[in-house]
PDB file of C-alpha atoms in Angstrom:
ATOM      1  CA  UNK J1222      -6.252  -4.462  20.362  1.00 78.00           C
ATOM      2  CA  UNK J1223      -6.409  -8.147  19.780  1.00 92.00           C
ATOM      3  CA  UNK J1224      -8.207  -9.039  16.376  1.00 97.00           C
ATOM      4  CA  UNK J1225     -10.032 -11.839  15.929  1.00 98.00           C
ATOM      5  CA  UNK J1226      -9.420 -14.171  12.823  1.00 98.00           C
ATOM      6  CA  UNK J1227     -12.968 -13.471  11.291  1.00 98.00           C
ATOM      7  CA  UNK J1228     -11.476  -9.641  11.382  1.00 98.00           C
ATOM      8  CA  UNK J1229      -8.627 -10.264   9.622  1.00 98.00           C
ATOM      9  CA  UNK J1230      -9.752 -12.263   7.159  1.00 98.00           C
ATOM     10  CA  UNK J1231     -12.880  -9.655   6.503  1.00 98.00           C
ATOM     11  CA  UNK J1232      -9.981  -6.747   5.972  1.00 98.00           C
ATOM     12  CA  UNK J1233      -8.151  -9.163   3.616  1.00 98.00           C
ATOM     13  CA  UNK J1234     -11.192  -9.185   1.749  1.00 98.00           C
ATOM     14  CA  UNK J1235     -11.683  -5.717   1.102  1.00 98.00           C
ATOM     15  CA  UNK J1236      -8.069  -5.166   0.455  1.00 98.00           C
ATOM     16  CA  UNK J1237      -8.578  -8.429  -2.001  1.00 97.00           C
ATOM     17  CA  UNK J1238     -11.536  -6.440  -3.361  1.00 95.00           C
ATOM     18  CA  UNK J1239     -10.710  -2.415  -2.947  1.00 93.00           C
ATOM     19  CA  UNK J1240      -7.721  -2.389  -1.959  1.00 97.00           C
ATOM     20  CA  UNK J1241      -4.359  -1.543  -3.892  1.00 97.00           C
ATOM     21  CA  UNK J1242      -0.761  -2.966  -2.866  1.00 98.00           C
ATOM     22  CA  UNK J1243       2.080  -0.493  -4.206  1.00 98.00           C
ATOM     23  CA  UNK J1244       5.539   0.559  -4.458  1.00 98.00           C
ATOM     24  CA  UNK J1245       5.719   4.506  -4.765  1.00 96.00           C
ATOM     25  CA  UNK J1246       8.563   6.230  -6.123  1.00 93.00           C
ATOM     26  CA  UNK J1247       9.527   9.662  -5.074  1.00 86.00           C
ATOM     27  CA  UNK J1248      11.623  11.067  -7.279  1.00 79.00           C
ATOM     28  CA  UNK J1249      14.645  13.731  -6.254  1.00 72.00           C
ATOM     29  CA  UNK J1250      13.711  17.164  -5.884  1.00 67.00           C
ATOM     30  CA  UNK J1251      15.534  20.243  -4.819  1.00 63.00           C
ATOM     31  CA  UNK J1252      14.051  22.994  -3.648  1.00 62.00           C
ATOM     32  CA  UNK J1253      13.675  25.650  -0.362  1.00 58.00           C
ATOM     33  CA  UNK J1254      10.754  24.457   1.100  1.00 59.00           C
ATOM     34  CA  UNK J1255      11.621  20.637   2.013  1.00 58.00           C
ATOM     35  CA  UNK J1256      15.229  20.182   1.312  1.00 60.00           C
ATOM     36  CA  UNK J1257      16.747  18.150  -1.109  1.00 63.00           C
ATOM     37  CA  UNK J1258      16.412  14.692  -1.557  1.00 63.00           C
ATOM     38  CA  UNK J1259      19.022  13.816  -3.804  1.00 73.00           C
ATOM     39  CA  UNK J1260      18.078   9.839  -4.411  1.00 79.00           C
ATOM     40  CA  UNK J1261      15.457   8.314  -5.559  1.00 84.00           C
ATOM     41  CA  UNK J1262      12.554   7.257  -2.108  1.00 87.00           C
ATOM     42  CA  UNK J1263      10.889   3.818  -2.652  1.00 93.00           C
ATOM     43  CA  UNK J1264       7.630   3.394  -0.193  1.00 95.00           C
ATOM     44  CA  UNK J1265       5.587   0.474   0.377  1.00 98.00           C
ATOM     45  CA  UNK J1266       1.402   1.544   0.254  1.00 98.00           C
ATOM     46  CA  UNK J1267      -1.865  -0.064   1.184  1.00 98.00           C
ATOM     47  CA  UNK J1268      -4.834   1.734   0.923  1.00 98.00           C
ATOM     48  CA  UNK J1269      -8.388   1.277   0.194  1.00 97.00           C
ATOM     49  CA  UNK J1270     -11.147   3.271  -1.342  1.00 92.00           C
ATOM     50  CA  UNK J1271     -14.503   3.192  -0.871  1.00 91.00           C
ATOM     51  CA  UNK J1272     -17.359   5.452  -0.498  1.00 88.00           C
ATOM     52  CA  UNK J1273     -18.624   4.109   2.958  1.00 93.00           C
ATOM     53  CA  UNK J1274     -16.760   6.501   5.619  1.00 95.00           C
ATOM     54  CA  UNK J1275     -17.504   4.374   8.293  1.00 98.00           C
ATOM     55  CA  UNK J1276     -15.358   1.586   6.356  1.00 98.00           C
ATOM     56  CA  UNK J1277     -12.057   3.692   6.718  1.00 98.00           C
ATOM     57  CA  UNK J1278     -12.533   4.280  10.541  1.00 98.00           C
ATOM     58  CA  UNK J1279     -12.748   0.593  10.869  1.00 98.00           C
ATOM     59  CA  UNK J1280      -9.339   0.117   9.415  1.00 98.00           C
ATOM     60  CA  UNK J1281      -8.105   2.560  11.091  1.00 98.00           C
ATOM     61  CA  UNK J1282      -9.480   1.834  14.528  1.00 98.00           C
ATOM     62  CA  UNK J1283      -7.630  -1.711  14.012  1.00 98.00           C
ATOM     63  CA  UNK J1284      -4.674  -0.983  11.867  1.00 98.00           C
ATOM     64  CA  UNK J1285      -3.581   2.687  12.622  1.00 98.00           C
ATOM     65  CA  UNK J1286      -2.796   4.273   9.159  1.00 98.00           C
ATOM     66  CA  UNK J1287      -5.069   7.802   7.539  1.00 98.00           C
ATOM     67  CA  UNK J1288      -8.226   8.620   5.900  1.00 97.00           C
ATOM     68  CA  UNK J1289      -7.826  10.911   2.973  1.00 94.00           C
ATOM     69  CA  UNK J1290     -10.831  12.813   1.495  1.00 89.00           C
ATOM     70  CA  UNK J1291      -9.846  14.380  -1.973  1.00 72.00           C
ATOM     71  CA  UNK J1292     -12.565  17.188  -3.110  1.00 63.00           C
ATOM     72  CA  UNK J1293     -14.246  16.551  -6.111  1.00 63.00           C
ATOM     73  CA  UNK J1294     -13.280  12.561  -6.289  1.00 61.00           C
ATOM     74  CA  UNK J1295     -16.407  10.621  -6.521  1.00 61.00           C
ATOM     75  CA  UNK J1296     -17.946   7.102  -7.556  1.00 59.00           C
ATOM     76  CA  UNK J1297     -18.453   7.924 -11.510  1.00 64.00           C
ATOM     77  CA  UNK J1298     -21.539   5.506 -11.068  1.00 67.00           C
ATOM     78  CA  UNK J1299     -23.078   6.723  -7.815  1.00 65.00           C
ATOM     79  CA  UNK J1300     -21.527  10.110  -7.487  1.00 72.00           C
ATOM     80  CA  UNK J1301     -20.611   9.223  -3.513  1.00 78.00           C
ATOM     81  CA  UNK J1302     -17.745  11.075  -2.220  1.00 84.00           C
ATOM     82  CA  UNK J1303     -14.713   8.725  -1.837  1.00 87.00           C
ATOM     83  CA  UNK J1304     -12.341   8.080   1.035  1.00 93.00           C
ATOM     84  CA  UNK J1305      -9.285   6.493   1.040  1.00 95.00           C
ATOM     85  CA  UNK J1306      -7.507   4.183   4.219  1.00 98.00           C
ATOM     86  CA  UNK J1307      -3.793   4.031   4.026  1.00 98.00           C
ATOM     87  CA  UNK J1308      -0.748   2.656   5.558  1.00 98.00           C
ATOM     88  CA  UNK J1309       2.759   2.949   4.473  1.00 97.00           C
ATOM     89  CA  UNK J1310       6.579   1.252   4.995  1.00 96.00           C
ATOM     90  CA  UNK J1311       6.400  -0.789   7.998  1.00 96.00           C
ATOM     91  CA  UNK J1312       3.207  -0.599   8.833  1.00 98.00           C
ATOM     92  CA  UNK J1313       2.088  -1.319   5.612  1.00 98.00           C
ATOM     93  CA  UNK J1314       3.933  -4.596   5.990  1.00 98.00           C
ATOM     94  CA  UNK J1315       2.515  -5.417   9.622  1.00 98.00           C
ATOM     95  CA  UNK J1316      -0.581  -4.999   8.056  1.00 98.00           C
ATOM     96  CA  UNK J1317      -0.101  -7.362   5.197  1.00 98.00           C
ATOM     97  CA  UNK J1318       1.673  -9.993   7.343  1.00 98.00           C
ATOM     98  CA  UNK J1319      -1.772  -9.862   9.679  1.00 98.00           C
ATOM     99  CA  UNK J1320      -3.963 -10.651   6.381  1.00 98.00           C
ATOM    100  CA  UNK J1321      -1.245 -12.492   4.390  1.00 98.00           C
ATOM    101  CA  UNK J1322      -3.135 -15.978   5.266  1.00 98.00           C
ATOM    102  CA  UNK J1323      -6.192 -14.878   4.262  1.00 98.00           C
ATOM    103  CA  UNK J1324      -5.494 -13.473   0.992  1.00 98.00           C
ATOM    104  CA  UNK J1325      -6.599 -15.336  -2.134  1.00 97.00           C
ATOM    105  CA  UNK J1326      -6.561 -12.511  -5.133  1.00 95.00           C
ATOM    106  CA  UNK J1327      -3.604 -10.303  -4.033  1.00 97.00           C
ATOM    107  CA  UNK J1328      -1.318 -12.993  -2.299  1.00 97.00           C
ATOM    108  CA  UNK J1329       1.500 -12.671  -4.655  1.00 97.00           C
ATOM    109  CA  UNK J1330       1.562  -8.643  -3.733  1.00 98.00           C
ATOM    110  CA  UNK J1331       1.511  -9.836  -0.362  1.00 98.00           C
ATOM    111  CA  UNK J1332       4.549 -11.863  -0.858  1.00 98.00           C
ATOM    112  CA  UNK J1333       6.258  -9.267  -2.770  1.00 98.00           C
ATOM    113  CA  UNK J1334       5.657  -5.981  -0.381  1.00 98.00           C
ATOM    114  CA  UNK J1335       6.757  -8.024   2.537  1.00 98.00           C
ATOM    115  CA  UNK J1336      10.186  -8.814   0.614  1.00 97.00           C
ATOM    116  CA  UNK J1337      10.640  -5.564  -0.601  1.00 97.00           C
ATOM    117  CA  UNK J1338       9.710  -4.068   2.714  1.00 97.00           C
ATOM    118  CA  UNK J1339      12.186  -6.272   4.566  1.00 95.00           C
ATOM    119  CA  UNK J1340      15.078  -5.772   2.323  1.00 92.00           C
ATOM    120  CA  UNK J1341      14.415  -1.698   2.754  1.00 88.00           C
ATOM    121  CA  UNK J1342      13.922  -1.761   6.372  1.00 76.00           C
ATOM    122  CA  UNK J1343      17.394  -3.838   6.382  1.00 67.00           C
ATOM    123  CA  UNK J1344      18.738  -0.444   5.020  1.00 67.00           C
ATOM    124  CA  UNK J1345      18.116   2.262   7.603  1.00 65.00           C
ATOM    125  CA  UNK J1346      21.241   5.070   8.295  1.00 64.00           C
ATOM    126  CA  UNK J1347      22.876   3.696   4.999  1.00 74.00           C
ATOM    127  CA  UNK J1348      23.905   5.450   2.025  1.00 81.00           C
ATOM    128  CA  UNK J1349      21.500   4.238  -1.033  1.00 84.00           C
ATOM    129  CA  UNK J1350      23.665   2.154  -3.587  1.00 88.00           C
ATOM    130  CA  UNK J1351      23.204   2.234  -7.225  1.00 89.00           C
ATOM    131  CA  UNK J1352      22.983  -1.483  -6.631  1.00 92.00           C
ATOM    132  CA  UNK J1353      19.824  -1.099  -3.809  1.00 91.00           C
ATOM    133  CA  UNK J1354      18.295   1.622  -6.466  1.00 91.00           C
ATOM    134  CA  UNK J1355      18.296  -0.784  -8.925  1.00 94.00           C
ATOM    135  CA  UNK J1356      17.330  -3.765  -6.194  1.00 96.00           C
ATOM    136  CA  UNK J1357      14.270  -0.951  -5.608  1.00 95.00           C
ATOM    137  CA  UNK J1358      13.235  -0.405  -9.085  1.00 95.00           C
ATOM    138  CA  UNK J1359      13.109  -4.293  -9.726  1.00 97.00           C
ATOM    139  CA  UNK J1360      10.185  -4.624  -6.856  1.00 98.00           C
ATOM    140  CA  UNK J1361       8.170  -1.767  -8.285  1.00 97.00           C
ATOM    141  CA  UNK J1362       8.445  -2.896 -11.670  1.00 97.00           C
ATOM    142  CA  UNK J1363       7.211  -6.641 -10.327  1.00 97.00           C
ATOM    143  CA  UNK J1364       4.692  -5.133  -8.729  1.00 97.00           C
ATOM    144  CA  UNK J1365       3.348  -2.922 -11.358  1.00 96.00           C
ATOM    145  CA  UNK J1366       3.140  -5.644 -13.549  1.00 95.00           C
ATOM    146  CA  UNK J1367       1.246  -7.898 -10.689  1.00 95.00           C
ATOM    147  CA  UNK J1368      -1.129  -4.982 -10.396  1.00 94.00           C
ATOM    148  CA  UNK J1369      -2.010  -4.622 -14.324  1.00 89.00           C
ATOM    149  CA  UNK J1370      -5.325  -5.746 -15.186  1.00 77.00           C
ATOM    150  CA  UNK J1371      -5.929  -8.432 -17.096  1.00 69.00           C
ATOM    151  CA  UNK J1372      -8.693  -9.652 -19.617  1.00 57.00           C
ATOM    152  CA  UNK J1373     -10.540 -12.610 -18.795  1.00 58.00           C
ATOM    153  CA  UNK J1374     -11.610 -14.134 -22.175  1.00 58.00           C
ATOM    154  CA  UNK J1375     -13.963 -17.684 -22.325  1.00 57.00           C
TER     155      UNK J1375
END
């Protein structure tokens, strides 16, 4: 599907707005069910929330990516359900590199996810170093700090 500019600069918007730009950690785990993962997994997320379903299939329809639904999660104000859009690891970052010009609030997590994706996509089939752990915890730690909320005082 071609998108149109006013389209991409709309879902920059939202994602400037409602959105959240991460860097998940999985940590190892052993166990019968799934394995063992014996490192540390570092994602790249982008998701929104917002009560208005209709919202999430319009991401999706453009953008690929879920809808999650968790029971019992609501506006606190409005007591709407909530739904939740997300995309992860690459597709997360063709994503943000679509809105990337049209970001204003969360350009610097723009910036940074894009980096952080590219270096981990660079990585593929090779063993995890201590030095790319650490390289990985750097990113999330810049972007948790990017993502802290700050008080505006006049």
């Amino acid at each position: 599907m071609e998108l149109k500019d006013t389209e991409l600069a709309y879902a920059a918007g939202v994602v400037d707005g409602e959105g959240c730009i991460c860097i998940i950690v999985h940590r190892p785990y052993s166990g019968r069910k799934y394995g063992e993962m014996k490192t540390p997994l570092h994602s790249l997320q982008v998701s929104v929330t917002n009560t208005r379903y209709e919202l999430m299939e319009w991401f999706q329809e453009r953008f690929d990516g879920a809808i999650y639904s968790k029971p019992g999660i609501s506006n606190f104000i409005t007591r709407q359900p909530c739904f939740t859009w997300q995309v992860v690891a690459n597709k997360a970052q063709h994503f943000l590199q679509l809105i990337q010009p049209y970001m204003v609030i969360k350009a610097e997590q723009v910036v940074l996810a894009i980096q952080f994706q590219e270096r981990r996509s660079g990585s593929h089939g090779r063993r995890v170093t201590p030095e790319m752990l650490q390289e990985r915890d750097s990113f999330k730690e810049r972007m948790t700090q990017l993502n802290k909320p700050y008080l505006v005082t006049r």
